[in-house]
CSV table of C-alpha atoms in Angstrom, one decimal:
chain,number,residue,atom,x,y,z
A,1,MET,CA,-145.8,91.2,70.3
A,2,ILE,CA,-142.8,92.1,68.1
A,3,GLY,CA,-139.5,91.9,70.0
A,4,ILE,CA,-137.1,94.6,69.1
A,5,ILE,CA,-133.7,93.5,70.3
A,6,ASP,CA,-132.1,96.1,72.5
A,7,TYR,CA,-128.3,95.6,72.6
A,8,GLY,CA,-127.3,99.2,73.2
A,9,LEU,CA,-126.9,100.2,69.6
A,10,GLY,CA,-129.4,101.6,67.1
A,11,ASN,CA,-132.5,103.7,66.6
A,12,LEU,CA,-134.8,101.5,68.6
A,13,THR,CA,-137.4,104.2,68.9
A,14,SER,CA,-137.7,104.6,65.1
A,15,VAL,CA,-138.1,100.9,64.6
A,16,ALA,CA,-140.7,100.7,67.3
A,17,GLY,CA,-142.6,103.6,65.9
A,18,ALA,CA,-142.7,102.0,62.4
A,19,VAL,CA,-143.9,98.6,63.9
A,20,GLU,CA,-146.7,100.5,65.7
A,21,LYS,CA,-147.5,102.4,62.6
A,22,VAL,CA,-148.2,99.2,60.6
A,23,GLY,CA,-150.4,97.9,63.4
A,24,PHE,CA,-148.3,95.7,65.6
A,25,GLU,CA,-147.2,96.0,69.2
A,26,PRO,CA,-143.5,96.6,69.6
A,27,LYS,CA,-141.6,95.4,72.7
A,28,ILE,CA,-138.1,96.8,73.1
A,29,SER,CA,-136.0,94.4,75.2
A,30,GLY,CA,-132.6,93.1,75.9
A,31,GLU,CA,-133.7,90.1,77.9
A,32,ALA,CA,-133.8,86.7,76.2
A,33,ALA,CA,-136.9,85.6,78.2
A,34,VAL,CA,-138.9,88.6,77.1
A,35,LEU,CA,-137.8,88.2,73.5
A,36,GLY,CA,-138.7,84.5,73.6
A,37,ASP,CA,-142.3,85.4,74.3
A,38,CYS,CA,-142.5,87.6,71.2
A,39,GLY,CA,-143.8,86.1,68.0
A,40,LYS,CA,-141.3,87.8,65.8
A,41,LEU,CA,-138.0,89.5,66.2
A,42,ILE,CA,-136.3,92.5,64.8
A,43,LEU,CA,-132.5,93.1,65.1
A,44,PRO,CA,-132.0,96.8,64.4
A,45,GLY,CA,-128.7,98.5,64.8
A,46,VAL,CA,-126.4,101.2,63.5
A,47,GLY,CA,-122.7,101.3,64.4
A,48,ALA,CA,-119.7,99.1,64.2
A,49,PHE,CA,-119.8,95.3,63.8
A,50,GLY,CA,-117.3,94.6,66.6
A,51,ASP,CA,-119.3,96.7,69.1
A,52,GLY,CA,-122.5,95.0,68.0
A,53,MET,CA,-121.2,91.5,68.7
A,54,ARG,CA,-119.5,92.6,72.0
A,55,ASN,CA,-122.8,94.1,73.2
A,56,LEU,CA,-124.8,91.0,72.3
A,57,ARG,CA,-122.3,88.8,74.1
A,58,GLN,CA,-122.2,91.1,77.2
A,59,ARG,CA,-126.0,90.9,77.4
A,60,ASN,CA,-125.8,87.1,77.0
A,61,LEU,CA,-128.0,87.2,74.0
A,62,VAL,CA,-126.1,85.2,71.4
A,63,GLU,CA,-126.9,81.7,72.5
A,64,PRO,CA,-130.6,82.2,73.4
A,65,LEU,CA,-131.2,84.1,70.2
A,66,THR,CA,-129.5,81.5,68.1
A,67,GLU,CA,-131.7,78.9,69.9
A,68,LEU,CA,-134.9,80.9,69.1
A,69,VAL,CA,-134.0,81.7,65.5
A,70,MET,CA,-132.1,78.7,64.3
A,71,LYS,CA,-133.7,75.9,66.3
A,72,ALA,CA,-137.2,77.2,67.0
A,73,GLY,CA,-137.5,79.0,63.7
A,74,LYS,CA,-138.7,82.3,65.1
A,75,PRO,CA,-138.8,84.8,62.2
A,76,ILE,CA,-136.3,87.6,62.5
A,77,LEU,CA,-135.5,90.7,60.4
A,78,GLY,CA,-132.0,92.2,60.6
A,79,ILE,CA,-131.8,95.8,59.6
A,80,CYS,CA,-128.6,97.6,58.5
A,81,LEU,CA,-125.9,96.6,61.1
A,82,GLY,CA,-128.5,94.0,62.4
A,83,PHE,CA,-128.5,92.6,58.8
A,84,GLN,CA,-124.7,92.4,58.7
A,85,LEU,CA,-124.5,90.7,62.2
A,86,LEU,CA,-126.3,87.7,60.7
A,87,ALA,CA,-123.1,86.9,58.9
A,88,LYS,CA,-120.4,84.5,59.9
A,89,LYS,CA,-117.6,87.1,59.9
A,90,SER,CA,-116.7,90.7,59.2
A,91,GLU,CA,-113.6,92.6,58.2
A,92,GLU,CA,-114.7,95.9,59.8
A,93,PHE,CA,-111.9,97.2,61.9
A,94,GLY,CA,-110.2,93.8,62.1
A,95,ASP,CA,-111.7,90.3,61.9
A,96,HIS,CA,-114.8,89.6,63.9
A,97,GLU,CA,-117.1,86.7,64.3
A,98,GLY,CA,-120.8,87.3,63.7
A,99,LEU,CA,-123.9,85.5,64.7
A,100,GLY,CA,-123.3,83.1,61.8
A,101,TRP,CA,-127.0,82.4,61.0
A,102,ILE,CA,-126.1,83.1,57.3
A,103,ASP,CA,-123.0,81.9,55.6
A,104,ALA,CA,-121.8,85.3,54.5
A,105,LYS,CA,-118.9,87.7,54.9
A,106,VAL,CA,-119.0,91.5,55.6
A,107,THR,CA,-116.4,93.6,53.7
A,108,GLY,CA,-116.0,97.2,52.8
A,109,LEU,CA,-117.9,98.9,50.1
A,110,LYS,CA,-115.5,99.5,47.2
A,111,PRO,CA,-117.3,101.4,44.4
A,112,ASP,CA,-115.6,101.1,41.1
A,113,ASP,CA,-116.3,104.8,40.5
A,114,LYS,CA,-113.8,106.7,42.7
A,115,THR,CA,-115.9,109.8,42.7
A,116,LEU,CA,-118.6,108.0,44.7
A,117,ARG,CA,-118.6,109.1,48.4
A,118,ILE,CA,-118.3,106.7,51.3
A,119,PRO,CA,-120.5,106.1,53.4
A,120,HIS,CA,-123.2,105.3,50.9
A,121,VAL,CA,-125.9,107.6,52.3
A,122,GLY,CA,-129.3,108.3,50.8
A,123,TRP,CA,-132.1,106.9,48.7
A,124,ASN,CA,-131.2,104.2,46.2
A,125,GLU,CA,-133.0,101.5,44.3
A,126,LEU,CA,-133.9,98.0,45.6
A,127,TYR,CA,-133.7,95.6,42.6
A,128,GLN,CA,-135.8,92.6,43.5
A,129,SER,CA,-133.6,89.7,42.3
A,130,ALA,CA,-135.9,86.9,43.6
A,131,ASP,CA,-139.5,86.6,44.8
A,132,SER,CA,-140.1,87.2,48.5
A,133,ILE,CA,-143.1,87.8,50.7
A,134,LEU,CA,-141.2,91.0,51.8
A,135,PHE,CA,-141.9,92.4,48.3
A,136,ASP,CA,-145.7,92.0,48.2
A,137,ASP,CA,-147.1,95.4,47.0
A,138,VAL,CA,-143.6,96.9,46.7
A,139,PRO,CA,-142.8,97.8,43.1
A,140,ASP,CA,-139.5,96.6,41.7
A,141,GLU,CA,-136.8,99.4,41.8
A,142,SER,CA,-138.5,101.3,44.6
A,143,LEU,CA,-136.2,103.6,46.5
A,144,PHE,CA,-135.1,102.9,50.0
A,145,TYR,CA,-132.9,104.7,52.5
A,146,TYR,CA,-129.4,103.3,52.9
A,147,VAL,CA,-126.6,104.4,55.2
A,148,HIS,CA,-123.5,102.1,55.4
A,149,THR,CA,-119.8,101.7,54.7
A,150,TYR,CA,-119.7,97.9,54.6
A,151,LYS,CA,-121.7,95.3,52.8
A,152,MET,CA,-122.7,91.6,53.4
A,153,GLU,CA,-122.3,89.0,50.6
A,154,PRO,CA,-123.8,85.6,51.2
A,155,ALA,CA,-121.9,82.5,50.1
A,156,ASP,CA,-125.1,81.0,48.6
A,157,PRO,CA,-126.4,83.5,46.0
A,158,SER,CA,-129.8,81.9,46.1
A,159,ILE,CA,-130.7,83.6,49.4
A,160,ARG,CA,-130.1,87.0,47.9
A,161,ILE,CA,-133.5,88.5,47.2
A,162,GLY,CA,-132.6,92.1,46.6
A,163,GLU,CA,-129.7,94.1,45.2
A,164,CYS,CA,-128.6,97.7,45.1
A,165,ASP,CA,-126.0,99.5,42.8
A,166,TYR,CA,-123.4,101.9,44.2
A,167,GLY,CA,-120.4,101.6,41.9
A,168,GLY,CA,-121.2,97.9,41.5
A,169,ARG,CA,-124.0,95.6,42.7
A,170,PHE,CA,-124.2,94.5,46.3
A,171,THR,CA,-126.7,92.5,48.3
A,172,ALA,CA,-129.4,94.7,49.7
A,173,ALA,CA,-131.8,92.0,51.1
A,174,VAL,CA,-131.7,88.3,52.0
A,175,GLN,CA,-134.1,85.6,53.0
A,176,SER,CA,-132.9,82.2,54.3
A,177,GLY,CA,-135.7,80.2,55.9
A,178,SER,CA,-137.2,82.4,58.5
A,179,VAL,CA,-134.1,84.7,58.6
A,180,PHE,CA,-134.7,88.0,56.8
A,181,GLY,CA,-132.4,91.0,56.4
A,182,THR,CA,-132.2,94.3,54.7
A,183,GLN,CA,-129.1,96.6,54.3
A,184,PHE,CA,-131.5,99.6,53.9
A,185,HIS,CA,-133.7,101.0,56.7
A,186,PRO,CA,-137.4,100.1,56.0
A,187,GLU,CA,-138.4,102.1,59.0
A,188,LYS,CA,-136.9,105.2,57.4
A,189,SER,CA,-138.0,104.5,53.8
A,190,GLN,CA,-141.5,106.0,53.9
A,191,ARG,CA,-144.3,104.2,52.2
A,192,TYR,CA,-142.6,101.2,50.7
A,193,GLY,CA,-140.4,100.8,53.7
A,194,LEU,CA,-143.5,100.5,55.9
A,195,THR,CA,-145.1,98.1,53.4
A,196,LEU,CA,-142.0,95.8,53.4
A,197,LEU,CA,-142.0,95.9,57.2
A,198,ARG,CA,-145.7,95.0,57.4
A,199,ASN,CA,-145.1,92.1,55.0
A,200,PHE,CA,-142.5,90.7,57.3
A,201,LEU,CA,-144.7,91.1,60.3
A,202,GLU,CA,-147.9,89.7,58.7
A,203,LYS,CA,-146.5,87.1,56.3
A,204,SER,CA,-143.2,85.6,57.6
B,1,MET,CA,-128.4,105.3,41.3
B,2,LEU,CA,-128.0,107.2,44.5
B,3,ARG,CA,-130.3,110.2,44.5
B,4,HIS,CA,-129.3,113.7,45.6
B,5,ARG,CA,-131.3,114.5,48.8
B,6,LEU,CA,-133.4,117.5,49.5
B,7,ILE,CA,-133.2,118.1,53.2
B,8,THR,CA,-135.4,120.4,55.3
B,9,VAL,CA,-133.8,122.1,58.3
B,10,LEU,CA,-136.1,123.2,61.1
B,11,THR,CA,-134.8,125.4,63.9
B,12,PHE,CA,-136.3,125.7,67.3
B,13,ASN,CA,-136.0,128.2,70.1
B,14,ASP,CA,-137.0,126.8,73.4
B,15,GLY,CA,-139.3,124.3,71.7
B,16,THR,CA,-140.8,126.8,69.3
B,17,LEU,CA,-140.3,126.6,65.6
B,18,PHE,CA,-139.0,129.9,64.3
B,19,ARG,CA,-137.8,131.6,61.1
B,20,THR,CA,-141.0,130.7,59.4
B,21,LYS,CA,-144.2,132.4,58.5
B,22,LEU,CA,-146.2,130.2,60.8
B,23,PHE,CA,-147.3,132.3,63.6
B,24,GLU,CA,-148.8,129.4,65.4
B,25,PRO,CA,-146.4,126.5,65.7
B,26,ASP,CA,-148.3,123.3,65.1
B,27,TYR,CA,-146.3,120.1,65.0
B,28,ARG,CA,-149.2,118.1,63.8
B,29,TYR,CA,-148.5,119.2,60.3
B,30,THR,CA,-145.6,116.7,60.3
B,31,HIS,CA,-147.9,113.9,59.1
B,32,ASN,CA,-148.5,115.7,55.8
B,33,PHE,CA,-145.1,117.2,55.7
B,34,VAL,CA,-143.2,113.9,56.0
B,35,ASP,CA,-145.6,111.5,54.5
B,36,SER,CA,-147.0,113.3,51.5
B,37,TRP,CA,-144.4,115.9,50.6
B,38,LEU,CA,-141.5,113.6,49.5
B,39,VAL,CA,-139.0,115.2,51.8
B,40,ASP,CA,-135.9,113.0,51.9
B,41,GLU,CA,-134.6,113.8,55.3
B,42,ILE,CA,-135.2,116.2,58.2
B,43,VAL,CA,-132.8,118.1,60.4
B,44,MET,CA,-134.1,119.6,63.7
B,45,LEU,CA,-131.8,122.0,65.5
B,46,ASP,CA,-132.2,123.6,68.9
B,47,VAL,CA,-130.8,127.1,68.8
B,48,THR,CA,-132.0,128.2,72.2
B,49,ARG,CA,-129.3,130.4,73.5
B,50,LYS,CA,-129.7,129.6,77.2
B,51,GLU,CA,-127.6,126.7,78.5
B,52,GLY,CA,-128.8,123.5,79.9
B,53,ASP,CA,-132.6,123.1,79.7
B,54,ASN,CA,-133.7,121.6,76.4
B,55,ARG,CA,-136.7,119.7,77.7
B,56,ALA,CA,-139.1,121.7,75.5
B,57,PHE,CA,-137.0,120.8,72.4
B,58,LEU,CA,-136.9,117.2,73.4
B,59,ASP,CA,-140.7,117.1,73.7
B,60,VAL,CA,-141.0,118.5,70.2
B,61,VAL,CA,-138.6,116.0,68.8
B,62,THR,CA,-140.5,113.2,70.5
B,63,GLN,CA,-143.8,114.3,68.9
B,64,PHE,CA,-142.2,114.8,65.6
B,65,ALA,CA,-140.2,111.5,65.5
B,66,HIS,CA,-143.3,109.5,66.2
B,67,ASP,CA,-144.7,110.0,62.7
B,68,CYS,CA,-141.4,110.5,60.9
B,69,PHE,CA,-140.5,107.7,58.5
B,70,VAL,CA,-137.6,109.4,56.9
B,71,PRO,CA,-134.2,109.9,58.5
B,72,LEU,CA,-134.2,112.5,61.3
B,73,ALA,CA,-131.0,114.3,62.4
B,74,VAL,CA,-131.1,116.2,65.6
B,75,GLY,CA,-128.7,118.7,67.2
B,76,GLY,CA,-128.1,121.8,69.2
B,77,GLY,CA,-125.8,122.2,72.2
B,78,ILE,CA,-124.4,118.6,72.0
B,79,ARG,CA,-121.2,118.4,74.2
B,80,THR,CA,-121.3,115.0,75.7
B,81,LEU,CA,-122.3,111.4,74.9
B,82,ASP,CA,-125.1,111.8,77.4
B,83,ASP,CA,-126.5,114.6,75.2
B,84,VAL,CA,-126.3,112.3,72.2
B,85,ARG,CA,-128.1,109.5,74.1
B,86,LYS,CA,-131.0,111.9,75.0
B,87,PHE,CA,-131.5,112.8,71.3
B,88,MET,CA,-131.2,109.2,70.1
B,89,THR,CA,-133.7,108.1,72.8
B,90,VAL,CA,-136.4,110.5,71.6
B,91,GLY,CA,-136.1,109.3,68.1
B,92,GLY,CA,-133.1,110.8,66.3
B,93,ASP,CA,-131.3,108.7,63.8
B,94,LYS,CA,-128.2,110.9,63.7
B,95,VAL,CA,-126.9,113.9,65.6
B,96,VAL,CA,-125.6,117.2,64.4
B,97,VAL,CA,-122.5,118.6,66.3
B,98,ASN,CA,-121.0,122.0,65.8
B,99,SER,CA,-119.6,124.1,68.7
B,100,GLY,CA,-119.2,121.1,71.0
B,101,ALA,CA,-116.8,119.6,68.4
B,102,VAL,CA,-114.9,122.8,67.9
B,103,GLU,CA,-114.4,123.1,71.7
B,104,ARG,CA,-113.4,119.4,72.0
B,105,PRO,CA,-112.8,117.6,68.7
B,106,ARG,CA,-112.6,114.2,70.4
B,107,LEU,CA,-116.4,114.5,70.8
B,108,ILE,CA,-116.7,113.4,67.1
B,109,SER,CA,-114.7,110.2,67.7
B,110,GLU,CA,-116.6,109.5,70.9
B,111,ILE,CA,-119.9,109.5,69.1
B,112,ALA,CA,-118.5,107.6,66.1
B,113,GLU,CA,-117.2,104.9,68.4
B,114,ALA,CA,-120.4,104.6,70.4
B,115,TYR,CA,-123.0,104.9,67.6
B,116,GLY,CA,-121.0,104.6,64.3
B,117,THR,CA,-119.8,107.2,61.9
B,118,GLN,CA,-123.1,107.4,60.1
B,119,CYS,CA,-124.6,108.9,63.3
B,120,VAL,CA,-122.3,112.0,63.3
B,121,VAL,CA,-123.0,115.0,61.1
B,122,LEU,CA,-120.4,117.6,61.6
B,123,SER,CA,-122.0,121.0,61.0
B,124,ILE,CA,-119.6,123.9,60.1
B,125,ASP,CA,-120.6,127.5,60.0
B,126,ALA,CA,-118.2,129.7,58.0
B,127,ARG,CA,-117.7,133.3,57.0
B,128,GLN,CA,-115.6,134.8,54.2
B,129,THR,CA,-112.3,136.4,55.3
B,130,ASP,CA,-110.7,139.5,53.8
B,131,GLY,CA,-108.1,137.5,52.1
B,132,GLY,CA,-110.6,135.6,50.0
B,133,GLY,CA,-110.6,132.5,52.2
B,134,TYR,CA,-113.0,131.3,54.9
B,135,GLU,CA,-113.0,130.9,58.6
B,136,VAL,CA,-115.0,128.6,60.9
B,137,TYR,CA,-117.2,130.3,63.5
B,138,SER,CA,-118.7,128.5,66.5
B,139,ALA,CA,-121.5,129.4,69.0
B,140,CYS,CA,-124.1,130.3,66.4
B,141,GLY,CA,-121.6,132.4,64.5
B,142,ARG,CA,-120.3,134.5,67.4
B,143,ASN,CA,-116.8,133.0,68.0
B,144,ALA,CA,-114.1,133.1,65.4
B,145,THR,CA,-112.0,129.9,65.6
B,146,GLY,CA,-109.1,130.7,63.3
B,147,MET,CA,-109.8,127.4,61.5
B,148,ASP,CA,-110.2,126.9,57.7
B,149,PRO,CA,-113.5,125.1,57.0
B,150,ALA,CA,-112.0,122.6,54.5
B,151,ASP,CA,-109.2,121.7,57.0
B,152,TRP,CA,-111.8,121.4,59.8
B,153,ALA,CA,-114.0,119.2,57.6
B,154,LYS,CA,-111.1,116.9,56.8
B,155,GLN,CA,-110.2,116.7,60.4
B,156,GLY,CA,-113.8,115.9,61.3
B,157,GLU,CA,-113.9,113.1,58.7
B,158,ASP,CA,-110.6,111.7,60.1
B,159,ARG,CA,-112.2,111.7,63.5
B,160,GLY,CA,-115.3,109.8,62.4
B,161,ALA,CA,-117.9,112.3,61.0
B,162,GLY,CA,-120.1,110.5,58.5
B,163,GLU,CA,-121.4,113.6,56.8
B,164,ILE,CA,-120.4,117.3,56.7
B,165,MET,CA,-123.0,120.1,56.7
B,166,ILE,CA,-121.5,123.4,55.5
B,167,THR,CA,-123.3,126.6,56.2
B,168,SER,CA,-122.4,130.1,54.9
B,169,ILE,CA,-123.2,132.6,57.6
B,170,GLU,CA,-123.4,135.5,55.2
B,171,ARG,CA,-125.8,133.7,52.9
B,172,ASP,CA,-128.1,132.5,55.8
B,173,GLY,CA,-131.6,133.7,55.0
B,174,SER,CA,-130.4,135.8,52.0
B,175,LEU,CA,-132.1,133.7,49.4
B,176,GLN,CA,-129.2,134.7,47.1
B,177,GLY,CA,-128.0,131.1,46.6
B,178,TYR,CA,-125.5,128.9,48.4
B,179,ASP,CA,-121.8,129.9,48.7
B,180,LEU,CA,-120.7,127.5,46.0
B,181,ASP,CA,-117.0,128.2,46.4
B,182,LEU,CA,-117.2,127.4,50.1
B,183,CYS,CA,-119.1,124.2,49.4
B,184,ARG,CA,-116.7,123.1,46.7
B,185,ARG,CA,-113.7,123.6,48.9
B,186,VAL,CA,-115.2,121.4,51.6
B,187,ALA,CA,-116.5,118.8,49.1
B,188,ASP,CA,-113.1,118.5,47.5
B,189,ALA,CA,-111.4,118.1,50.9
B,190,VAL,CA,-113.5,115.1,52.1
B,191,SER,CA,-114.8,111.9,50.7
B,192,VAL,CA,-117.9,111.7,53.0
B,193,PRO,CA,-121.2,113.2,51.7
B,194,VAL,CA,-121.5,117.0,52.0
B,195,LEU,CA,-124.8,118.8,52.8
B,196,VAL,CA,-125.0,122.5,51.9
B,197,LEU,CA,-127.1,125.0,53.8
B,198,GLY,CA,-127.5,128.8,53.8
B,199,GLY,CA,-129.0,130.9,51.0
B,200,ALA,CA,-131.2,128.8,48.9
B,201,GLY,CA,-134.0,131.0,47.5
B,202,SER,CA,-135.0,129.3,44.4
B,203,TRP,CA,-135.0,125.8,42.8
B,204,LYS,CA,-132.0,126.7,40.6
B,205,HIS,CA,-129.9,127.2,43.7
B,206,PHE,CA,-130.4,123.5,44.5
B,207,VAL,CA,-129.1,122.6,41.0
B,208,GLU,CA,-126.0,124.8,41.6
B,209,GLY,CA,-125.4,123.3,45.0
B,210,VAL,CA,-125.1,119.8,43.5
B,211,GLU,CA,-123.4,120.7,40.2
B,212,GLU,CA,-121.1,123.5,41.1
B,213,GLY,CA,-120.8,123.0,44.9
B,214,GLY,CA,-120.4,119.2,44.7
B,215,ALA,CA,-123.0,118.7,47.4
B,216,SER,CA,-124.6,115.3,48.0
B,217,ALA,CA,-127.6,116.9,49.6
B,218,VAL,CA,-129.1,120.4,49.4
B,219,CYS,CA,-130.8,121.9,52.5
B,220,THR,CA,-133.1,124.7,53.2
B,221,GLN,CA,-134.4,126.3,56.3
B,222,ASN,CA,-137.0,128.5,54.8
B,223,ILE,CA,-139.8,126.1,55.0
B,224,TYR,CA,-142.3,128.6,53.8
B,225,HIS,CA,-141.1,127.4,50.4
B,226,PHE,CA,-142.6,124.2,51.3
B,227,THR,CA,-146.4,124.4,51.1
B,228,GLU,CA,-148.4,121.7,49.4
B,229,ASN,CA,-146.6,120.6,46.3
B,230,SER,CA,-143.4,122.7,46.6
B,231,ILE,CA,-141.0,119.8,47.4
B,232,LEU,CA,-142.3,117.9,44.4
B,233,SER,CA,-142.0,121.0,42.3
B,234,ALA,CA,-138.4,121.6,43.4
B,235,LYS,CA,-137.6,117.9,42.7
B,236,LYS,CA,-139.1,118.0,39.3
B,237,PHE,CA,-137.0,121.1,38.5
B,238,LEU,CA,-133.9,119.2,39.6
B,239,ALA,CA,-134.8,116.1,37.6
B,240,GLU,CA,-135.5,118.1,34.4
B,241,ARG,CA,-131.9,119.5,34.7
B,242,GLY,CA,-130.4,116.0,35.1
B,243,VAL,CA,-129.9,115.9,38.9
B,244,PRO,CA,-131.1,112.5,40.1
B,245,VAL,CA,-133.7,112.9,42.9
B,246,ARG,CA,-136.4,110.8,44.5
B,247,LEU,CA,-139.7,111.5,42.9
């Protein structure tokens, strides 16, 4: 079973549908005990960083999830806001502390080309900057669907496995041990999105 | 490089797809439609004119969303966060608000606060005025609001709309091309992406929407354009004219 973490934010149905499509059984839950029984976890999410952390705390998920991921090494994939929440801190609407599983900081996208619109919405490249099991059968520079206003930059550049360009390069995917994350939405990126998701579920 | 999107808008009346040449609605075509046809995004709108009961539409969205691995925006009659929750639960990735936001602009901020700005598409229907300007209409084009579309778009952005969809009422179904002046006014007023709808009748209208209208995404409702390879054909046409698209 694949645990999809329900913390009151995000397109859980879409993520569950994609997990099912690539041949796995999704379990949407906000209970630490249920998630603990799942082989792998997905932290989806759209919305604001502060709300995301508040909701995770209110549901008493931060400590048990940290235990499962950082101590027990259960593989996790953070998507979009779920990817940014992996960071230590964020500057979105004031300073917020994140899950801190990755030494990284979330800041606003500031394209050097002022004609570029914010949020960054639509299909854009994923440049594979390092090898990863996520990229098996995914051609370099494939297009993925992005929708975000903030970006997460890890302190250690070696965990950055993918980049995107929107008036400057930013981190689009990370892998640090069994912690994976993508700024784009694999569940909404058609064929290669599903391939990447299947890679995580099969190979992580 | 970010690609310009080609978005298909599907409208439903009491759960039945209409404004098409399909006499028999068959939602099973979605597999081909979404997976093989390179559509970038889909908008599903419920335009049933009776209040309250949208179960038939929710059923259709549920079936559709199950096999939809591109972004899906859903709307029609949204007035409360509870309405939004229903659409998100059945598989929407974002919601489209129109009359509900005109009646109570705070609705935009409420959705943005609960689901993030990327979740709110503010849809604006506008008509030309005698003085050469434009006026926003609500309730499927029935009620004049006295508002200027560019001003309303800017207000929507300030309240938390992540995208603006601008529709020309006169051009709807005309196949004469988008109202580029209207689109440009709105695109110049906001910094969020603008989606243009209403009037596309040929591939060259898509190019105009991007280049002259300043749109980030071009939309069409007339899905009878879209049989077999037509999305690919439209996108090739755009690419040949220098508009970056996903092929």
